[in-house]
mmCIF file of C-alpha atoms in Angstrom:
data_model
loop_
_atom_site.group_PDB
_atom_site.id
_atom_site.type_symbol
_atom_site.label_atom_id
_atom_site.label_comp_id
_atom_site.label_asym_id
_atom_site.label_seq_id
_atom_site.Cartn_x
_atom_site.Cartn_y
_atom_site.Cartn_z
ATOM 1 C CA MET A 1 34.014 -7.936 43.742
ATOM 2 C CA PRO A 2 32.484 -5.459 41.281
ATOM 3 C CA ASN A 3 33.772 -5.981 37.760
ATOM 4 C CA LYS A 4 36.209 -3.614 36.074
ATOM 5 C CA SER A 5 33.591 -1.678 34.128
ATOM 6 C CA LEU A 6 31.632 -0.987 37.313
ATOM 7 C CA LEU A 7 34.703 0.305 39.107
ATOM 8 C CA ILE A 8 35.497 2.612 36.186
ATOM 9 C CA PHE A 9 31.905 3.840 36.155
ATOM 10 C CA LEU A 10 31.884 4.531 39.874
ATOM 11 C CA PHE A 11 35.247 6.284 39.645
ATOM 12 C CA PHE A 12 33.698 8.783 37.248
ATOM 13 C CA VAL A 13 30.683 9.161 39.533
ATOM 14 C CA LEU A 14 33.082 10.160 42.297
ATOM 15 C CA GLN A 15 34.831 12.585 39.976
ATOM 16 C CA PHE A 16 31.475 14.126 39.116
ATOM 17 C CA LEU A 17 30.460 14.570 42.736
ATOM 18 C CA ASN A 18 33.814 15.983 43.841
ATOM 19 C CA CYS A 19 34.352 18.478 41.035
ATOM 20 C CA SER A 20 33.618 22.173 41.532
ATOM 21 C CA PRO A 21 29.960 23.246 41.169
ATOM 22 C CA LYS A 22 30.639 25.380 38.105
ATOM 23 C CA ASN A 23 31.904 22.293 36.230
ATOM 24 C CA ARG A 24 29.165 19.912 37.298
ATOM 25 C CA ASN A 25 26.173 19.293 35.076
ATOM 26 C CA SER A 26 23.849 16.464 34.164
ATOM 27 C CA GLN A 27 25.522 16.073 30.769
ATOM 28 C CA ARG A 28 28.682 14.803 32.461
ATOM 29 C CA VAL A 29 26.662 12.085 34.189
ATOM 30 C CA ARG A 30 25.028 11.044 30.937
ATOM 31 C CA GLU A 31 28.451 10.693 29.330
ATOM 32 C CA LEU A 32 29.629 8.182 31.944
ATOM 33 C CA ASN A 33 28.016 5.399 29.958
ATOM 34 C CA THR A 34 27.824 6.238 26.264
ATOM 35 C CA SER A 35 26.649 2.789 25.211
ATOM 36 C CA ASP A 36 23.033 2.002 24.395
ATOM 37 C CA THR A 37 22.891 -0.544 27.221
ATOM 38 C CA PHE A 38 21.724 0.404 30.699
ATOM 39 C CA LEU A 39 24.124 -1.163 33.213
ATOM 40 C CA ARG A 40 22.763 -3.243 36.086
ATOM 41 C CA TYR A 41 24.819 -4.967 38.768
ATOM 42 C CA ILE A 42 22.709 -7.342 40.838
ATOM 43 C CA PRO A 43 24.045 -10.428 42.674
ATOM 44 C CA LYS A 44 22.588 -13.815 41.875
ATOM 45 C CA ASP A 45 19.599 -15.114 43.842
ATOM 46 C CA ILE A 46 18.456 -11.653 44.945
ATOM 47 C CA PRO A 47 14.644 -11.569 45.441
ATOM 48 C CA LEU A 48 13.987 -8.522 43.275
ATOM 49 C CA ARG A 49 10.232 -9.077 43.462
ATOM 50 C CA ALA A 50 10.391 -8.698 47.245
ATOM 51 C CA ILE A 51 12.430 -5.498 46.924
ATOM 52 C CA ARG A 52 9.963 -3.983 44.486
ATOM 53 C CA TYR A 53 7.032 -5.015 46.703
ATOM 54 C CA TYR A 54 8.731 -3.279 49.618
ATOM 55 C CA GLU A 55 9.101 -0.102 47.573
ATOM 56 C CA SER A 56 5.505 -0.204 46.344
ATOM 57 C CA GLN A 57 4.212 -0.610 49.901
ATOM 58 C CA LEU A 58 6.025 2.567 50.920
ATOM 59 C CA GLY A 59 5.150 4.529 47.787
ATOM 60 C CA LEU A 60 8.773 4.752 46.658
ATOM 61 C CA ASP A 61 9.954 5.011 43.083
ATOM 62 C CA SER A 62 12.023 2.019 42.015
ATOM 63 C CA LEU A 63 15.683 2.757 41.330
ATOM 64 C CA ASN A 64 15.977 -0.209 38.982
ATOM 65 C CA ASN A 65 15.779 1.998 35.891
ATOM 66 C CA GLY A 66 18.199 4.628 37.141
ATOM 67 C CA PHE A 67 18.033 8.143 38.545
ATOM 68 C CA ASP A 68 19.328 11.481 37.311
ATOM 69 C CA SER A 69 21.806 12.275 38.816
ATOM 70 C CA VAL A 70 22.694 10.034 41.821
ATOM 71 C CA LYS A 71 20.518 8.331 44.438
ATOM 72 C CA ILE A 72 21.642 6.020 47.242
ATOM 73 C CA SER A 73 19.212 3.999 49.352
ATOM 74 C CA ILE A 74 20.301 2.183 52.524
ATOM 75 C CA ARG A 75 17.804 -0.015 54.379
ATOM 76 C CA TYR A 76 18.569 -1.974 57.514
ATOM 77 C CA GLY A 77 16.590 -3.611 60.275
ATOM 78 C CA ALA A 78 15.989 -6.482 62.601
ATOM 79 C CA GLY A 79 14.869 -9.347 60.401
ATOM 80 C CA LEU A 80 11.291 -10.419 59.818
ATOM 81 C CA ALA A 81 10.178 -9.814 63.391
ATOM 82 C CA GLY A 82 11.409 -6.229 63.711
ATOM 83 C CA ASN A 83 11.067 -2.846 62.073
ATOM 84 C CA ASP A 84 13.344 -1.211 59.526
ATOM 85 C CA ARG A 85 14.958 2.084 58.750
ATOM 86 C CA MET A 86 15.701 3.447 55.297
ATOM 87 C CA ILE A 87 17.921 6.384 54.410
ATOM 88 C CA ILE A 88 17.555 7.904 50.950
ATOM 89 C CA LEU A 89 20.286 10.262 49.746
ATOM 90 C CA SER A 90 19.673 12.097 46.479
ATOM 91 C CA ASN A 91 21.875 14.370 44.414
ATOM 92 C CA SER A 92 19.860 16.301 41.856
ATOM 93 C CA ASN A 93 20.654 19.677 40.325
ATOM 94 C CA PHE A 94 23.962 19.488 42.197
ATOM 95 C CA GLU A 95 22.285 19.522 45.611
ATOM 96 C CA TRP A 96 22.090 16.721 48.172
ATOM 97 C CA THR A 97 18.897 15.955 50.081
ATOM 98 C CA GLY A 98 18.209 13.270 52.656
ATOM 99 C CA THR A 99 15.150 11.439 53.940
ATOM 100 C CA VAL A 100 14.889 8.973 56.811
ATOM 101 C CA LEU A 101 12.022 6.483 56.835
ATOM 102 C CA GLU A 102 11.222 4.713 60.102
ATOM 103 C CA ILE A 103 9.400 1.653 58.803
ATOM 104 C CA LYS A 104 6.854 -0.405 60.718
ATOM 105 C CA HIS A 105 5.803 -3.960 59.882
ATOM 106 C CA ASN A 106 2.064 -4.232 60.483
ATOM 107 C CA TYR A 107 0.526 -7.559 61.504
ATOM 108 C CA SER A 108 -3.065 -8.686 61.869
ATOM 109 C CA ALA A 109 -4.341 -8.499 65.423
ATOM 110 C CA THR A 110 -6.384 -11.677 64.883
ATOM 111 C CA THR A 111 -4.163 -13.931 62.796
ATOM 112 C CA GLY A 112 -0.736 -12.490 63.552
ATOM 113 C CA GLU A 113 0.089 -12.565 59.845
ATOM 114 C CA PHE A 114 1.946 -9.787 58.093
ATOM 115 C CA GLU A 115 -0.399 -7.272 56.438
ATOM 116 C CA SER A 116 1.489 -4.192 55.302
ATOM 117 C CA LEU A 117 4.333 -1.729 55.721
ATOM 118 C CA SER A 118 4.006 1.869 56.829
ATOM 119 C CA SER A 119 6.543 4.571 57.559
ATOM 120 C CA VAL A 120 7.140 7.886 59.253
ATOM 121 C CA ASN A 121 9.332 10.029 57.011
ATOM 122 C CA LYS A 122 11.432 13.072 57.793
ATOM 123 C CA PHE A 123 13.833 15.232 55.834
ATOM 124 C CA VAL A 124 17.305 15.400 57.358
ATOM 125 C CA ASN A 125 20.577 17.271 57.020
ATOM 126 C CA PRO A 126 23.919 15.945 58.286
ATOM 127 C CA ILE A 127 25.496 17.652 61.277
ATOM 128 C CA SER A 128 28.868 18.080 59.554
ATOM 129 C CA GLY A 129 27.402 19.318 56.255
ATOM 130 C CA TRP A 130 26.709 17.434 53.060
ATOM 131 C CA GLU A 131 30.195 17.532 51.579
ATOM 132 C CA ASN A 132 31.854 16.145 54.705
ATOM 133 C CA PHE A 133 29.124 13.581 55.236
ATOM 134 C CA ILE A 134 29.180 12.219 51.692
ATOM 135 C CA ASN A 135 32.973 12.081 51.722
ATOM 136 C CA LYS A 136 32.825 10.000 54.911
ATOM 137 C CA LEU A 137 30.539 7.507 53.181
ATOM 138 C CA PHE A 138 32.831 7.394 50.136
ATOM 139 C CA ASP A 139 35.810 6.787 52.440
ATOM 140 C CA GLN A 140 34.011 3.628 53.606
ATOM 141 C CA ASN A 141 33.599 2.527 49.954
ATOM 142 C CA ILE A 142 29.821 2.717 49.916
ATOM 143 C CA LEU A 143 29.811 2.757 46.102
ATOM 144 C CA THR A 144 32.129 -0.190 45.536
ATOM 145 C CA LEU A 145 31.568 -2.645 48.402
ATOM 146 C CA PRO A 146 30.927 -6.165 47.111
ATOM 147 C CA ASP A 147 27.833 -8.112 47.991
ATOM 148 C CA CYS A 148 28.452 -10.244 51.080
ATOM 149 C CA SER A 149 27.997 -13.391 48.996
ATOM 150 C CA ALA A 150 31.208 -12.503 47.131
ATOM 151 C CA LEU A 151 33.347 -12.589 50.281
ATOM 152 C CA PRO A 152 35.624 -15.649 50.621
ATOM 153 C CA SER A 153 34.159 -18.401 52.816
ATOM 154 C CA PHE A 154 30.998 -16.358 53.445
ATOM 155 C CA SER A 155 28.967 -19.408 52.435
ATOM 156 C CA ASN A 156 30.153 -21.044 55.670
ATOM 157 C CA TYR A 157 27.875 -18.722 57.646
ATOM 158 C CA THR A 158 24.241 -19.614 58.255
ATOM 159 C CA PHE A 159 21.493 -17.152 59.129
ATOM 160 C CA ALA A 160 18.001 -17.629 60.509
ATOM 161 C CA ASP A 161 15.853 -14.496 60.204
ATOM 162 C CA PRO A 162 18.989 -12.344 59.774
ATOM 163 C CA ASP A 163 19.489 -8.650 60.297
ATOM 164 C CA ALA A 164 20.264 -7.167 56.903
ATOM 165 C CA VAL A 165 21.624 -4.059 55.192
ATOM 166 C CA ASP A 166 20.410 -3.462 51.624
ATOM 167 C CA VAL A 167 22.122 -0.813 49.498
ATOM 168 C CA GLN A 168 20.877 0.464 46.151
ATOM 169 C CA ILE A 169 22.797 2.933 43.998
ATOM 170 C CA ALA A 170 21.307 4.507 40.897
ATOM 171 C CA THR A 171 22.607 6.961 38.324
ATOM 172 C CA LYS A 172 21.302 7.974 34.926
ATOM 173 C CA ASN A 173 22.965 4.985 33.266
ATOM 174 C CA ALA A 174 23.384 2.342 35.948
ATOM 175 C CA TYR A 175 21.828 0.538 38.887
ATOM 176 C CA ARG A 176 23.582 -1.456 41.565
ATOM 177 C CA TYR A 177 22.343 -3.522 44.524
ATOM 178 C CA TYR A 178 24.252 -5.266 47.291
ATOM 179 C CA CYS A 179 23.417 -6.704 50.703
ATOM 180 C CA TYR A 180 25.067 -7.655 54.009
ATOM 181 C CA LEU A 181 23.552 -10.160 56.444
ATOM 182 C CA ASN A 182 24.425 -9.808 60.134
ATOM 183 C CA PRO A 183 27.629 -7.889 59.283
ATOM 184 C CA TYR A 184 28.569 -7.465 62.951
ATOM 185 C CA ASN A 185 29.069 -11.251 63.152
ATOM 186 C CA PHE A 186 32.039 -11.199 60.782
ATOM 187 C CA SER A 187 33.352 -7.622 60.915
ATOM 188 C CA ASP A 188 36.583 -8.841 62.562
ATOM 189 C CA GLU A 189 37.211 -11.159 59.622
ATOM 190 C CA TYR A 190 36.126 -8.962 56.717
ATOM 191 C CA THR A 191 36.993 -5.291 56.268
ATOM 192 C CA GLU A 192 33.994 -4.953 53.994
ATOM 193 C CA ALA A 193 31.607 -5.923 56.790
ATOM 194 C CA LYS A 194 33.303 -3.374 59.034
ATOM 195 C CA ASN A 195 32.889 -0.755 56.300
ATOM 196 C CA ILE A 196 29.131 -1.242 56.109
ATOM 197 C CA LEU A 197 28.849 -0.986 59.907
ATOM 198 C CA PHE A 198 30.864 2.241 59.912
ATOM 199 C CA ILE A 199 28.517 3.552 57.226
ATOM 200 C CA LEU A 200 25.538 2.903 59.509
ATOM 201 C CA ARG A 201 27.291 4.523 62.475
ATOM 202 C CA ILE A 202 28.156 7.594 60.390
ATOM 203 C CA ILE A 203 24.547 7.903 59.245
ATOM 204 C CA GLU A 204 23.164 7.529 62.768
ATOM 205 C CA LYS A 205 25.582 10.098 64.181
ATOM 206 C CA GLU A 206 25.148 12.639 61.386
ATOM 207 C CA PHE A 207 21.350 12.457 61.456
ATOM 208 C CA ASP A 208 21.087 12.023 65.243
ATOM 209 C CA LEU A 209 19.342 8.662 64.981
ATOM 210 C CA LYS A 210 19.043 6.042 67.682
ATOM 211 C CA PRO A 211 21.153 2.967 66.771
ATOM 212 C CA MET A 212 19.027 0.035 65.653
ATOM 213 C CA TRP A 213 21.690 -2.581 66.439
ATOM 214 C CA GLU A 214 23.855 -2.962 69.520
ATOM 215 C CA TYR A 215 27.380 -4.121 68.732
ATOM 216 C CA GLU A 216 30.979 -3.223 69.472
ATOM 217 C CA LEU A 217 32.829 -1.944 66.432
ATOM 218 C CA LYS A 218 36.614 -2.029 66.548
ATOM 219 C CA LYS A 219 38.547 0.484 64.480
#
C-alpha cells in the first residue's frame, strides 16, 4: 500500500482538483510538498529504462520529474505480441485535456524482430463531461491503488507475456508509478484489480473506445 505521506499528498491533490475554480491556483499545488525533496513512489524491480524508452519512441515527455499541475497516464495492451493504448489526462491552468494514443508495435518484415513504436493520436473529451469523468476515476481510487506486487499472495501468480496496465501520476512535487498484470485473472479475489478494470471500462465508455480486452466484470 502507498505510505502515509503519499496518501496525505494525494488527499491534498484531490482537494485541489475538487475546490471551486476561483480558489484553485498553481501555488496551492506547489505548497503540497514544501520540502526540498521531490517525492517519487516507484515499486521495486520496475524497469524504468524500458518505460523511458517507450516514452522516447513516442515522443512523450517523461513524467519522472513531475508536471505542473496534474498529469495521469494510463497504458494498457496485449503483451509483447499485441498493440497498446495510452490515455493521457492533463490538468493545467485548471482545465482538463485528454489524448488517446493507439500504439502499434512495428516488426521487421525480414527478421520478425521488434523495430519501433508508432502511434495515432487524437484529442478526446468525455461524454459525461470532465468533472463527472474525473470523479468516476477518483471513485475507483486511481490515485491511491497499490502496485499489484503489494497485494497479499500476488507472488503466487505467474505470467508469461502478460497483459499489463501501467499508471503514472505526476504533480509539481511528486511522481508515482504502479502496474497491474492480467488484472482480470484475479479481480474476484482483489478489489484493487477490479478497480483498475473499472477504470479501463470507464475510459473506454467515456471516450467511445473499442475494448482491448474481453472479460466479464462483476460489480
